[in-house]
XYZ file of C-alpha atoms in Angstrom:
622
model
C 154.948 169.040 97.242
C 158.015 169.987 98.657
C 159.549 167.948 101.635
C 158.429 170.514 104.400
C 155.244 169.839 103.315
C 154.481 166.220 102.811
C 156.484 166.303 106.869
C 154.358 168.009 108.153
C 151.113 166.522 106.526
C 151.991 162.988 108.016
C 153.267 164.689 111.755
C 149.500 166.203 111.222
C 147.746 163.106 109.941
C 150.030 161.167 112.967
C 148.972 163.386 115.126
C 145.489 162.036 115.259
C 146.392 158.747 116.635
C 149.682 159.285 118.315
C 151.274 161.725 120.228
C 154.496 163.697 119.251
C 156.847 161.616 120.262
C 158.286 160.065 117.049
C 161.736 159.764 116.247
C 163.884 158.570 112.709
C 160.971 159.815 110.372
C 161.177 158.211 107.110
C 158.699 159.043 104.330
C 158.192 158.188 100.798
C 155.660 158.136 97.897
C 155.227 154.291 96.573
C 152.124 152.516 94.548
C 151.269 150.245 97.280
C 147.544 149.302 95.915
C 148.778 149.533 92.346
C 145.873 151.866 91.241
C 148.592 153.696 89.034
C 148.958 156.738 91.836
C 151.130 156.718 94.315
C 150.749 156.450 98.379
C 152.662 158.685 100.840
C 154.497 155.240 103.233
C 155.357 156.780 106.824
C 157.859 155.116 108.763
C 158.896 155.956 112.324
C 158.998 154.398 115.374
C 158.015 155.460 118.820
C 159.243 154.277 122.110
C 161.898 151.742 120.538
C 159.112 150.486 118.543
C 158.285 150.628 114.537
C 155.741 151.294 113.193
C 154.687 152.191 109.403
C 151.734 154.192 108.205
C 150.035 154.674 104.719
C 148.427 158.087 103.842
C 145.987 157.595 100.397
C 144.700 160.698 98.830
C 141.009 160.671 98.012
C 137.833 163.399 98.512
C 140.672 165.800 97.830
C 142.362 164.829 101.275
C 144.945 162.661 102.792
C 143.842 160.198 104.957
C 145.383 157.408 106.574
C 144.587 153.524 105.721
C 145.420 150.129 107.349
C 148.065 148.573 104.450
C 146.111 145.036 105.471
C 142.951 146.276 103.829
C 144.696 145.979 100.262
C 143.468 142.888 99.087
C 144.484 140.536 96.379
C 142.010 138.128 94.628
C 143.009 134.838 92.345
C 142.206 135.260 88.503
C 143.865 133.645 85.145
C 144.701 134.285 82.069
C 144.303 131.704 79.227
C 148.238 131.342 77.470
C 149.925 128.540 75.924
C 150.456 125.465 78.406
C 146.986 126.236 80.128
C 145.665 128.688 82.668
C 148.123 130.950 83.859
C 147.196 132.265 87.778
C 148.079 135.411 89.652
C 146.261 138.177 91.923
C 144.359 141.085 90.973
C 143.387 144.290 93.013
C 139.852 145.293 93.341
C 140.542 147.377 90.329
C 141.043 144.053 87.944
C 144.620 144.821 87.461
C 146.836 142.156 88.024
C 149.413 143.135 91.175
C 151.363 139.446 91.084
C 151.400 138.531 87.310
C 149.955 135.553 86.297
C 152.745 133.016 86.250
C 151.334 130.180 88.770
C 149.365 127.189 87.057
C 146.835 127.513 90.063
C 146.848 129.238 92.833
C 144.332 129.909 96.249
C 143.145 132.889 98.110
C 145.240 134.926 100.181
C 144.626 133.708 104.257
C 146.642 136.017 106.401
C 148.865 137.129 104.170
C 150.119 134.314 102.823
C 148.314 132.500 99.786
C 149.280 128.642 98.539
C 150.593 128.099 95.331
C 151.350 125.588 92.538
C 154.040 125.971 89.677
C 153.981 122.504 87.627
C 153.481 119.723 89.335
C 154.581 121.076 92.590
C 153.485 123.846 95.070
C 154.587 126.643 97.289
C 153.620 130.016 99.423
C 154.173 133.080 98.460
C 153.111 137.068 100.282
C 151.604 139.546 99.216
C 154.293 141.000 97.696
C 154.291 137.592 95.632
C 158.030 136.274 97.574
C 158.310 133.193 98.300
C 157.941 131.935 102.344
C 157.958 127.942 101.117
C 159.394 127.566 97.611
C 157.479 124.884 95.453
C 159.055 121.918 95.800
C 156.352 120.073 98.367
C 153.754 117.802 96.751
C 150.855 118.931 98.096
C 150.473 121.869 100.786
C 147.205 121.828 102.725
C 145.909 125.022 103.820
C 147.356 126.540 107.035
C 145.346 126.046 110.396
C 146.301 127.381 113.723
C 149.367 128.704 111.460
C 150.238 125.520 110.587
C 150.291 123.535 106.893
C 150.844 120.118 106.190
C 153.379 119.302 102.820
C 153.575 116.497 101.508
C 157.435 115.611 100.060
C 158.198 112.221 98.179
C 155.460 110.891 100.001
C 155.659 111.878 103.530
C 154.077 114.379 105.303
C 155.216 116.676 107.626
C 154.032 119.846 109.326
C 155.230 123.554 108.833
C 155.064 127.058 110.106
C 154.082 130.469 108.177
C 157.941 130.965 107.945
C 158.214 127.598 105.990
C 160.454 125.976 108.522
C 159.894 122.610 109.105
C 158.986 121.436 112.323
C 157.884 117.227 112.705
C 161.318 115.791 113.245
C 160.194 113.053 110.890
C 157.912 112.082 107.694
C 154.862 110.603 108.120
C 152.324 108.649 106.586
C 149.292 111.000 107.172
C 148.880 113.969 109.448
C 145.868 115.455 109.810
C 144.935 119.596 110.228
C 146.019 121.382 113.554
C 142.873 121.501 115.810
C 142.893 122.754 119.004
C 147.015 122.802 118.591
C 146.800 118.777 117.798
C 146.885 117.223 114.237
C 146.803 113.300 114.289
C 149.362 111.319 113.061
C 149.483 107.974 111.521
C 153.177 105.701 111.817
C 153.918 102.021 111.682
C 154.071 100.616 115.156
C 155.563 97.132 115.405
C 154.560 96.769 112.259
C 151.009 98.007 112.329
C 149.562 101.188 111.277
C 148.667 103.504 114.289
C 147.229 107.006 115.236
C 148.017 109.108 118.052
C 148.304 113.562 118.079
C 151.473 116.111 117.240
C 151.389 119.255 119.381
C 152.425 122.613 117.241
C 155.734 122.255 117.762
C 155.879 119.113 115.806
C 155.961 116.702 118.694
C 154.144 113.724 119.876
C 151.832 114.756 122.628
C 149.935 111.449 122.654
C 151.151 108.269 122.147
C 150.741 106.379 118.791
C 148.624 103.618 119.890
C 145.438 103.821 118.648
C 143.281 102.128 115.920
C 141.260 105.036 114.943
C 141.519 108.730 116.031
C 139.213 111.983 115.507
C 140.266 115.651 114.764
C 139.778 117.593 118.396
C 136.650 119.387 119.472
C 136.405 121.978 121.988
C 139.331 120.427 123.436
C 138.364 117.045 123.017
C 138.999 113.623 120.958
C 137.221 110.656 120.167
C 139.745 107.256 119.795
C 139.458 103.586 119.551
C 142.124 101.671 121.377
C 140.986 98.730 122.731
C 137.278 99.881 123.049
C 136.124 104.060 122.588
C 137.451 106.807 124.543
C 136.376 110.821 124.806
C 140.396 111.863 125.896
C 141.532 115.415 126.488
C 144.692 117.416 124.925
C 146.760 115.463 127.495
C 145.854 112.068 126.769
C 143.741 111.536 129.815
C 140.684 109.087 129.683
C 137.569 111.146 130.377
C 135.104 108.383 129.367
C 134.934 105.080 127.402
C 133.112 103.594 125.783
C 131.191 99.900 124.792
C 129.725 100.607 121.859
C 130.624 98.976 118.437
C 131.293 102.744 116.640
C 131.370 105.830 118.812
C 132.345 108.711 116.833
C 131.247 112.616 115.152
C 131.676 114.532 118.552
C 130.059 117.765 118.919
C 128.672 120.366 121.378
C 129.194 117.479 123.865
C 126.930 114.511 121.912
C 127.977 111.671 120.054
C 127.290 109.557 117.278
C 126.961 105.392 118.275
C 125.943 102.894 116.329
C 123.679 99.214 117.425
C 123.223 96.692 115.090
C 123.392 99.399 111.937
C 121.842 102.001 113.200
C 123.047 105.071 114.789
C 121.833 107.680 117.704
C 123.432 109.807 120.243
C 124.632 109.625 123.407
C 126.453 112.214 125.604
C 129.898 112.699 127.512
C 129.241 110.527 129.747
C 127.514 107.991 127.756
C 123.988 107.697 128.227
C 121.616 107.630 125.277
C 120.319 110.564 124.670
C 118.423 109.969 121.307
C 118.044 106.048 120.772
C 119.539 104.502 117.549
C 116.930 104.631 114.616
C 119.499 106.234 111.909
C 121.201 105.309 108.746
C 123.691 107.908 108.894
C 124.186 110.972 112.139
C 126.008 114.181 111.703
C 127.766 115.496 113.870
C 126.196 118.243 115.892
C 127.161 122.047 114.522
C 124.946 125.248 115.951
C 122.652 123.182 117.794
C 121.502 120.898 115.508
C 122.430 117.517 113.371
C 121.644 115.892 109.954
C 120.866 112.409 110.175
C 120.384 110.099 107.113
C 117.375 107.305 106.481
C 117.716 105.011 104.244
C 114.349 104.230 102.391
C 114.282 102.041 98.892
C 117.724 102.157 98.419
C 117.451 106.019 98.372
C 118.912 108.876 101.014
C 116.571 110.697 103.115
C 117.732 113.153 105.070
C 116.289 115.097 108.309
C 117.405 118.130 111.079
C 117.267 117.486 114.475
C 117.690 119.143 117.423
C 119.499 118.498 120.915
C 116.543 117.023 122.743
C 116.202 114.521 119.168
C 113.367 116.666 117.935
C 112.983 116.047 114.271
C 112.357 119.731 112.961
C 112.909 118.155 109.717
C 111.833 114.642 108.850
C 114.051 112.056 107.207
C 111.864 112.171 104.327
C 113.860 114.779 101.748
C 116.339 113.948 99.126
C 119.019 116.494 100.069
C 119.753 118.518 103.612
C 122.619 121.243 102.975
C 123.742 123.887 106.551
C 123.743 127.419 105.111
C 124.483 129.072 108.132
C 123.020 132.032 109.613
C 120.353 129.368 110.957
C 119.438 128.742 107.235
C 119.286 125.319 105.401
C 118.602 123.985 101.561
C 116.261 121.277 101.683
C 116.066 119.415 98.508
C 113.552 117.269 96.916
C 114.009 115.380 93.665
C 112.440 116.328 90.732
C 111.203 113.310 89.731
C 110.768 111.091 92.716
C 111.163 107.768 91.544
C 114.143 108.713 90.013
C 116.214 111.300 92.462
C 119.856 110.977 90.318
C 117.878 112.985 88.016
C 118.594 116.986 89.674
C 117.046 118.153 92.824
C 114.891 120.888 93.391
C 116.389 123.184 96.680
C 113.428 125.381 99.435
C 114.905 127.424 102.177
C 114.145 126.150 105.174
C 115.312 127.286 109.235
C 116.556 125.940 111.831
C 112.722 126.154 113.348
C 111.331 123.795 110.779
C 110.143 126.317 108.954
C 109.988 126.868 104.855
C 110.450 130.260 103.572
C 110.437 129.496 99.846
C 108.954 126.476 97.973
C 111.119 123.837 95.982
C 112.632 125.843 93.422
C 116.218 126.326 93.434
C 118.640 124.097 91.007
C 121.305 124.886 93.780
C 122.504 126.955 96.431
C 125.571 128.264 98.649
C 126.068 128.616 102.307
C 125.041 132.611 103.363
C 127.568 134.884 104.370
C 127.411 138.079 105.480
C 123.050 137.505 105.206
C 123.460 136.301 101.228
C 124.124 133.322 99.147
C 124.492 132.070 96.205
C 121.651 130.503 93.966
C 120.518 129.042 90.573
C 117.686 128.977 88.577
C 116.620 128.250 85.562
C 119.908 128.728 83.843
C 120.546 131.953 86.239
C 123.104 132.941 89.053
C 121.564 135.924 91.347
C 122.001 136.398 95.494
C 118.913 135.905 97.867
C 118.715 137.191 101.044
C 118.025 135.022 104.273
C 114.200 134.880 103.201
C 115.290 133.123 100.193
C 114.277 135.972 97.976
C 116.213 137.191 95.086
C 117.914 140.395 95.647
C 116.407 142.108 91.765
C 119.101 145.265 92.952
C 122.342 142.688 92.564
C 123.774 141.329 89.609
C 121.639 139.078 87.853
C 124.371 136.775 85.535
C 123.453 134.106 82.394
C 125.073 130.731 83.797
C 125.406 128.428 86.380
C 127.855 128.468 88.846
C 128.227 130.998 91.901
C 128.856 134.632 93.146
C 130.400 135.901 96.250
C 130.751 138.866 97.506
C 134.978 139.069 98.079
C 134.678 142.955 100.085
C 133.522 145.568 97.865
C 133.111 143.487 94.689
C 131.753 140.381 93.261
C 133.524 137.289 92.432
C 131.668 135.124 89.717
C 132.543 131.382 88.784
C 129.861 131.090 85.622
C 129.697 128.085 83.396
C 133.764 126.555 84.339
C 134.527 130.665 83.657
C 136.361 132.667 86.813
C 135.599 136.487 86.300
C 134.928 139.903 88.978
C 132.281 141.912 88.748
C 130.896 144.975 90.526
C 127.601 145.199 92.401
C 125.905 147.207 89.349
C 127.410 143.801 87.303
C 129.764 146.074 85.392
C 133.219 143.640 84.833
C 135.851 144.128 86.699
C 138.450 141.408 85.117
C 137.294 138.688 82.538
C 139.735 136.279 81.040
C 141.033 136.810 77.916
C 139.540 134.321 75.077
C 141.673 135.337 72.265
C 145.163 132.864 72.715
C 148.359 134.685 71.134
C 150.576 132.107 69.732
C 152.975 134.294 68.139
C 153.033 137.208 65.633
C 150.433 135.632 62.722
C 148.620 132.975 65.101
C 145.795 133.123 67.684
C 143.733 130.134 69.236
C 140.240 131.724 70.211
C 138.379 130.207 72.489
C 134.634 129.915 71.684
C 131.579 128.345 73.860
C 129.262 125.715 73.205
C 126.042 125.710 74.987
C 122.514 124.115 73.775
C 121.185 123.542 77.094
C 122.139 124.058 80.705
C 123.773 120.426 81.232
C 125.745 120.464 77.590
C 128.781 123.365 77.729
C 131.519 123.158 75.688
C 134.799 125.865 75.037
C 136.838 124.804 71.827
C 139.514 126.338 70.179
C 139.282 128.363 66.521
C 142.635 128.653 64.973
C 143.278 132.535 63.262
C 145.678 132.627 60.836
C 145.509 134.431 57.187
C 144.999 131.136 54.981
C 144.129 128.724 56.849
C 141.161 126.226 55.942
C 137.978 125.983 57.497
C 138.218 122.363 57.376
C 140.672 122.795 60.491
C 138.426 124.464 62.928
C 135.526 122.356 60.981
C 137.845 119.553 62.580
C 138.498 120.657 66.152
C 134.845 121.540 66.478
C 134.065 117.785 65.816
C 136.954 116.661 68.209
C 135.765 119.129 70.956
C 132.471 117.643 70.685
C 130.435 120.307 69.231
C 127.360 119.055 67.897
C 123.357 118.485 67.928
C 121.969 117.957 71.530
C 118.941 117.785 72.687
C 117.200 119.993 75.118
C 116.316 117.473 77.896
C 119.018 115.498 78.380
C 119.853 112.718 81.155
C 123.972 113.605 81.364
C 126.220 116.367 82.053
C 129.379 117.074 79.677
C 132.053 119.764 80.058
C 134.524 119.746 77.891
C 137.730 122.201 77.596
C 140.987 122.497 75.404
C 144.723 123.827 76.292
C 147.058 124.779 73.555
C 149.985 122.978 74.721
C 152.739 124.413 72.279
C 153.897 125.530 68.846
C 156.675 123.974 67.838
C 158.123 125.013 64.678
C 154.888 124.719 61.871
C 153.681 121.900 64.834
C 150.534 123.166 66.771
C 149.529 120.851 69.395
C 145.927 121.518 71.285
C 144.732 118.935 73.863
C 141.346 118.752 73.885
C 139.330 117.351 76.872
C 135.726 116.351 78.860
C 134.018 114.495 81.281
C 130.289 113.076 80.433
C 128.341 112.269 83.519
C 125.318 109.666 82.984
C 123.009 110.881 85.997
C 122.297 107.602 88.547
C 126.190 106.130 87.365
C 128.361 105.672 89.927
C 131.089 108.282 88.214
C 131.756 109.630 85.327
C 133.807 109.018 82.165
C 136.417 111.538 80.544
C 137.287 112.077 77.551
C 140.815 113.574 75.807
C 141.991 113.502 72.562
C 145.005 115.530 71.211
C 144.928 117.977 67.504
C 148.967 117.821 66.324
C 147.983 120.791 63.394
C 150.596 121.835 60.638
C 149.970 125.581 60.685
C 151.034 125.828 56.811
C 149.295 123.313 55.345
C 145.954 122.658 57.567
C 146.982 118.870 58.217
C 146.099 116.652 60.763
C 148.866 114.119 61.649
C 148.625 110.787 63.153
C 151.409 108.481 65.256
C 151.380 106.725 62.737
C 152.913 109.300 60.199
C 155.767 109.474 62.663
C 157.032 105.672 61.378
C 158.863 104.723 58.674
C 156.509 101.923 56.544
C 158.772 98.813 57.206
C 158.488 99.488 61.137
C 156.412 97.778 63.432
C 155.790 100.456 65.574
C 153.410 98.748 67.878
C 155.559 96.247 68.879
C 158.495 98.666 69.189
C 156.329 100.712 71.643
C 154.852 97.381 73.274
C 158.490 96.919 74.090
C 159.368 100.113 75.399
C 156.394 100.701 77.778
C 156.837 96.956 79.570
C 161.016 97.184 80.308
C 159.877 101.029 81.611
C 156.566 99.997 83.563
C 158.226 99.785 86.736
C 157.816 103.414 87.800
C 154.000 103.233 86.599
C 150.967 102.370 88.528
C 149.588 99.462 85.219
C 148.216 96.449 85.502
C 150.902 95.640 81.690
C 152.622 92.680 81.878
C 155.104 91.121 79.503
C 151.846 89.161 77.524
C 150.786 93.434 77.312
C 150.925 94.270 72.478
C 149.508 97.584 71.725
C 146.992 97.107 68.899
C 145.559 100.337 68.325
C 147.271 104.119 68.356
C 146.801 105.095 72.135
C 146.930 108.813 72.469
C 150.022 110.938 72.234
C 151.868 114.504 72.241
C 155.311 115.045 71.122
C 157.832 117.779 72.044
C 161.212 118.032 70.255
C 162.729 115.468 72.078
C 160.345 113.289 72.934
C 157.129 111.066 72.059
C 155.034 110.959 74.691
C 152.068 108.175 74.724
C 148.925 108.432 76.507
C 146.384 105.527 77.439
C 143.356 105.626 78.184
C 141.829 105.089 81.899
C 141.076 101.405 81.952
C 143.366 100.622 79.297
C 146.683 100.041 80.917
C 145.731 100.729 84.318
C 142.461 100.578 87.498
C 140.232 103.865 86.788
C 141.413 105.526 89.605
C 144.493 105.916 88.128
C 143.502 108.604 85.025
C 145.315 108.100 82.271
C 148.701 106.948 82.361
C 151.670 108.982 80.607
C 155.048 107.290 79.366
C 157.836 109.911 77.702
C 159.715 108.251 75.435
C 163.166 109.719 74.528
C 163.035 109.704 70.370
C 167.166 109.007 70.753
C 165.634 105.251 71.664
C 163.597 104.923 68.640
C 165.875 106.872 66.296
C 165.915 103.592 63.763
C 161.880 103.579 63.364
C 161.546 107.098 62.882
C 160.884 108.593 59.513
C 162.721 112.038 59.681
C 161.999 113.001 55.865
C 158.239 112.903 56.164
C 156.508 115.604 56.936
C 155.316 115.444 60.538
C 158.718 114.744 61.606
C 160.113 117.897 59.589
C 156.625 119.743 61.059
C 158.558 120.372 64.251
C 162.426 120.203 63.823
C 164.720 122.293 61.325
């Protein structure tokens, strides 16, 4: 196609939308949606305003498409070092290469990404709008995001510019152009509000402060108050607790029972519940404790109980639907819940039969039952014409394709169930070595992804031990816990392959689960699994040596280590060329909340104990 024909084609297409008063027309070809077919890009000026139009070849004709309709979706590959995230188009092709440690969905052409342990923001071309320098970035709200730098929080705009004049211990997301701020005033932490420019617009003087909702917020000075966007007091309340403002109703508490008042303080619903949630869409979820177990119900604006507070769970699904849950075992509700679909009138549309239900979107919701995941309609019926997948997870339409998160693996399919994008299960290490991801799922509660080494000459005992370390074992059909295991190929250092194996077990009814971690250090030439003691000279008391090093350097860690602490057993560990990294389990040297604690010890500081002639050292040093 010559230049004159292209110009004529572009002008013919544009004239349908605009007049002929076009100047500075620039036309070129570019594959903007990465489908390996060039589009025609037209840039032009009309009345001193610049415009861009994209023409795409469809059904033997060139038609105008909007560039902002070209969607990108987060996806990942399995690689050395863990998952690497990027973005694919609707055909499953990577438009932004998988180089990030994690990424979020695009919103308004921006996405939050993680590089190592830091966060930044990219545009839909993969260019950094905000360099990855922050410890955390909250999703954008009202064109503002809260970022954390050196344990202080700041406000940035969509260009990455810091707006707040200083850092704060806490900043909330923006609502009605206001963000809750926490700061120390006269040795006491108090709350106030910042505006979108990062300025203090309502003084930092409150003991409590909530997000604005419909231009009003609940705060506590000496008493609870309802204030407007300027901080003017609209109403003051005499109750011990006031909160959860929504739709003209506020939650109050009197003698450990909660109810609702209106904005003027008039009691609308007498205190009678244990927990009262904010009203939304004219309804509120309430919670009544019975014999140590929570029971949920749904009330309207007048307090009428549409679902009596007798159910073990109640989840708003949107589109005037609720997931109402009953325990499989009435006396042991922690063993699992089955859900029915109910509507806003308190009517049940299905039996109690679903194990999970996600919120509705465009009249569809994802649900699971009997190790199957599928879509249901507004009546709670399975849509047989859409994909039904084996495994537990969720499905969601993303424009014209379906995002499937099944058994902890994210992939994409079309509406007929055909795969568009799926993570690789083979991790190439070098030309002669691969690590293959294998799946073990004897029942819906026990799921393990474990590594299998594929290399000519590797002994089967190596893979047998990897299965054992991954806790691949016989499991009864019915168990009262959940277990999920996975692995990460850390690195290959010369002949030393290191694999990190992780798991998490949750015993039903427990306060929290317990994590599991193990490291495999494999000589790929001999098949030997090395242990920590293999690094050291026989005459060296390496436990004492490591203890002294940890005590000396504990100042930067949140540990319970004191001068009397002694390492008695080999800790978990991994190595790189220059460091020994020792890893302590939760509770071992720190509170459970701190998780696993790692100390990185330079080999140069402990070389007097290292046996440089042993096979372990030689396996990762030339």
